[in-house]
Amino acid sequence: DTAVSQTPKYLVTQMGNDKSIKCEQNLGHDTMYWYKQDSKKFLKIMFSYNNKELIINETVPNRFSPKSPDKAHLNLHINSLELGDSAVYFCASSQDWRGGKNIQYFGAGTRLSVL
Amino acid sequence: TQLLEQSPQFLSIQEGENLTVYCNSSSVFSSLQWYRQEPGEGPVLLVTVVTGGEVKKLKRLTFQFGDARKDSSLHITAAQPGDTGLYLCAGVRTGTYKYIFGTGTRLKVLA
């Protein structure tokens, strides 16, 4: 029973298209995150939601729009995809938003390839 | 400029050898975590250190948080092929709640 699950695992699409990635956690956590991992394996936070409210938005282009219908779900919609959007996107969750001793549980990632 | 620099970036060693991975910053962190990530998977937390000078052991892995809370190290004794993976440190800077990840160390342990 996967704690943090994201779909799809692979996404190949053309430049200019719009795509969505879905994430669900069954841990009862209040906080969810989206991270982007580039080709050099550098992991950078994009967004964080606490109980459906946006709490971190890291200078991400507004083509990226997260949506949290409830605290167990955080989806990521990307408009007008660009070549530079190619990366692995990870969803994560933690008990609350206060960082520090919180354990983040990560999904298995969505590998996005923009052609 | 990355806030958390890890070294070395790549490490390939023989089974049974010891190794140390470093995570350095000029900023002070209220806590530091170490994760291991395997291909096709997300990072998995290994340990959290919160007190300057703290040392934690997890079987053959020893983690240390610097006295000034600006750096950390991960030491693996008698490495095994199962230790192969990407090791990431991550910290929360004092006064913030955002995780910052290090540049990563790719470890390969050869049988």
PDB file of N, CA, C and O in Angstrom, chain B residues 10 14 18 22 24-26 28 31-32 37 44 50 62-63 66 83-84 87 94 101 107 109-110:
ATOM      1  N   PHE B  10      30.952  12.253  -6.890  1.00  0.00           N
ATOM      2  CA  PHE B  10      30.883  10.853  -7.281  1.00  0.00           C
ATOM      3  C   PHE B  10      31.901  10.073  -6.460  1.00  0.00           C
ATOM      4  O   PHE B  10      32.970  10.581  -6.142  1.00  0.00           O
ATOM      5  N   GLN B  14      35.415  -0.133  -3.500  1.00  0.00           N
ATOM      6  CA  GLN B  14      35.267  -1.580  -3.401  1.00  0.00           C
ATOM      7  C   GLN B  14      34.511  -1.934  -2.119  1.00  0.00           C
ATOM      8  O   GLN B  14      34.586  -1.216  -1.112  1.00  0.00           O
ATOM      9  N   ASN B  18      35.828   1.961   3.660  1.00  0.00           N
ATOM     10  CA  ASN B  18      35.112   2.998   4.413  1.00  0.00           C
ATOM     11  C   ASN B  18      35.053   4.271   3.568  1.00  0.00           C
ATOM     12  O   ASN B  18      35.913   4.491   2.696  1.00  0.00           O
ATOM     13  N   TYR B  22      30.547  14.588   2.697  1.00  0.00           N
ATOM     14  CA  TYR B  22      30.439  15.843   3.427  1.00  0.00           C
ATOM     15  C   TYR B  22      29.340  16.722   2.845  1.00  0.00           C
ATOM     16  O   TYR B  22      29.085  16.713   1.640  1.00  0.00           O
ATOM     17  N   ASN B  24      28.341  20.760   3.246  1.00  0.00           N
ATOM     18  CA  ASN B  24      28.847  22.002   3.811  1.00  0.00           C
ATOM     19  C   ASN B  24      28.044  23.218   3.375  1.00  0.00           C
ATOM     20  O   ASN B  24      27.541  23.284   2.248  1.00  0.00           O
ATOM     21  N   SER B  25      27.986  24.198   4.264  1.00  0.00           N
ATOM     22  CA  SER B  25      27.280  25.429   3.962  1.00  0.00           C
ATOM     23  C   SER B  25      27.896  26.576   4.753  1.00  0.00           C
ATOM     24  O   SER B  25      28.587  26.357   5.754  1.00  0.00           O
ATOM     25  N   SER B  26      27.630  27.785   4.317  1.00  0.00           N
ATOM     26  CA  SER B  26      28.032  28.961   5.097  1.00  0.00           C
ATOM     27  C   SER B  26      26.860  29.441   5.958  1.00  0.00           C
ATOM     28  O   SER B  26      27.005  30.371   6.753  1.00  0.00           O
ATOM     29  N   VAL B  28      23.599  28.707   8.728  1.00  0.00           N
ATOM     30  CA  VAL B  28      23.294  27.895   9.903  1.00  0.00           C
ATOM     31  C   VAL B  28      21.945  27.218   9.684  1.00  0.00           C
ATOM     32  O   VAL B  28      20.988  27.846   9.235  1.00  0.00           O
ATOM     33  N   SER B  31      18.216  22.154  11.456  1.00  0.00           N
ATOM     34  CA  SER B  31      18.286  20.698  11.416  1.00  0.00           C
ATOM     35  C   SER B  31      18.840  20.278  10.062  1.00  0.00           C
ATOM     36  O   SER B  31      18.783  21.041   9.090  1.00  0.00           O
ATOM     37  N   LEU B  32      19.376  19.086  10.027  1.00  0.00           N
ATOM     38  CA  LEU B  32      19.901  18.533   8.780  1.00  0.00           C
ATOM     39  C   LEU B  32      19.444  17.093   8.676  1.00  0.00           C
ATOM     40  O   LEU B  32      19.422  16.364   9.684  1.00  0.00           O
ATOM     41  N   GLN B  37      18.620   7.893  -2.213  1.00  0.00           N
ATOM     42  CA  GLN B  37      17.706   7.734  -3.335  1.00  0.00           C
ATOM     43  C   GLN B  37      18.263   6.671  -4.280  1.00  0.00           C
ATOM     44  O   GLN B  37      19.432   6.729  -4.679  1.00  0.00           O
ATOM     45  N   VAL B  44      14.621   8.560   0.400  1.00  0.00           N
ATOM     46  CA  VAL B  44      14.114   7.974   1.634  1.00  0.00           C
ATOM     47  C   VAL B  44      14.962   8.491   2.784  1.00  0.00           C
ATOM     48  O   VAL B  44      16.191   8.431   2.730  1.00  0.00           O
ATOM     49  N   VAL B  50      19.692  17.473  14.877  1.00  0.00           N
ATOM     50  CA  VAL B  50      19.178  18.803  15.209  1.00  0.00           C
ATOM     51  C   VAL B  50      20.082  19.581  16.162  1.00  0.00           C
ATOM     52  O   VAL B  50      19.949  20.803  16.275  1.00  0.00           O
ATOM     53  N   THR B  62      27.295   6.418  10.200  1.00  0.00           N
ATOM     54  CA  THR B  62      27.453   7.371  11.294  1.00  0.00           C
ATOM     55  C   THR B  62      27.258   8.778  10.732  1.00  0.00           C
ATOM     56  O   THR B  62      27.917   9.161   9.761  1.00  0.00           O
ATOM     57  N   PHE B  63      26.375   9.527  11.365  1.00  0.00           N
ATOM     58  CA  PHE B  63      26.056  10.876  10.924  1.00  0.00           C
ATOM     59  C   PHE B  63      26.494  11.867  11.993  1.00  0.00           C
ATOM     60  O   PHE B  63      26.315  11.625  13.174  1.00  0.00           O
ATOM     61  N   GLY B  66      27.749  19.373  12.489  1.00  0.00           N
ATOM     62  CA  GLY B  66      28.835  20.214  12.943  1.00  0.00           C
ATOM     63  C   GLY B  66      28.453  21.040  14.162  1.00  0.00           C
ATOM     64  O   GLY B  66      27.280  21.357  14.363  1.00  0.00           O
ATOM     65  N   ASP B  83      24.683  -0.407  -0.443  1.00  0.00           N
ATOM     66  CA  ASP B  83      24.775   1.010  -0.063  1.00  0.00           C
ATOM     67  C   ASP B  83      24.785   1.908  -1.299  1.00  0.00           C
ATOM     68  O   ASP B  83      24.704   3.137  -1.174  1.00  0.00           O
ATOM     69  N   THR B  84      24.897   1.316  -2.468  1.00  0.00           N
ATOM     70  CA  THR B  84      24.925   2.088  -3.713  1.00  0.00           C
ATOM     71  C   THR B  84      23.678   2.941  -3.844  1.00  0.00           C
ATOM     72  O   THR B  84      22.569   2.476  -3.581  1.00  0.00           O
ATOM     73  N   TYR B  87      23.135   9.928  -2.348  1.00  0.00           N
ATOM     74  CA  TYR B  87      22.961  10.417  -0.982  1.00  0.00           C
ATOM     75  C   TYR B  87      22.764  11.923  -1.019  1.00  0.00           C
ATOM     76  O   TYR B  87      23.550  12.659  -1.624  1.00  0.00           O
ATOM     77  N   THR B  94      17.832  28.185   9.792  1.00  0.00           N
ATOM     78  CA  THR B  94      17.275  28.804  11.000  1.00  0.00           C
ATOM     79  C   THR B  94      16.353  29.953  10.616  1.00  0.00           C
ATOM     80  O   THR B  94      16.703  30.799   9.804  1.00  0.00           O
ATOM     81  N   PHE B 101      17.920  21.165  -0.404  1.00  0.00           N
ATOM     82  CA  PHE B 101      18.664  19.934  -0.625  1.00  0.00           C
ATOM     83  C   PHE B 101      20.081  20.231  -1.099  1.00  0.00           C
ATOM     84  O   PHE B 101      20.338  21.232  -1.773  1.00  0.00           O
ATOM     85  N   LEU B 107      27.117   7.329  -4.978  1.00  0.00           N
ATOM     86  CA  LEU B 107      28.012   6.291  -4.465  1.00  0.00           C
ATOM     87  C   LEU B 107      27.770   4.985  -5.193  1.00  0.00           C
ATOM     88  O   LEU B 107      26.626   4.552  -5.343  1.00  0.00           O
ATOM     89  N   VAL B 109      29.224   1.050  -4.922  1.00  0.00           N
ATOM     90  CA  VAL B 109      30.051   0.092  -4.196  1.00  0.00           C
ATOM     91  C   VAL B 109      30.136  -1.171  -5.031  1.00  0.00           C
ATOM     92  O   VAL B 109      29.118  -1.823  -5.302  1.00  0.00           O
ATOM     93  N   LEU B 110      31.357  -1.508  -5.406  1.00  0.00           N
ATOM     94  CA  LEU B 110      31.590  -2.660  -6.284  1.00  0.00           C
ATOM     95  C   LEU B 110      31.852  -3.913  -5.470  1.00  0.00           C
ATOM     96  O   LEU B 110      32.604  -3.876  -4.493  1.00  0.00           O
TER      97      LEU B 110
END
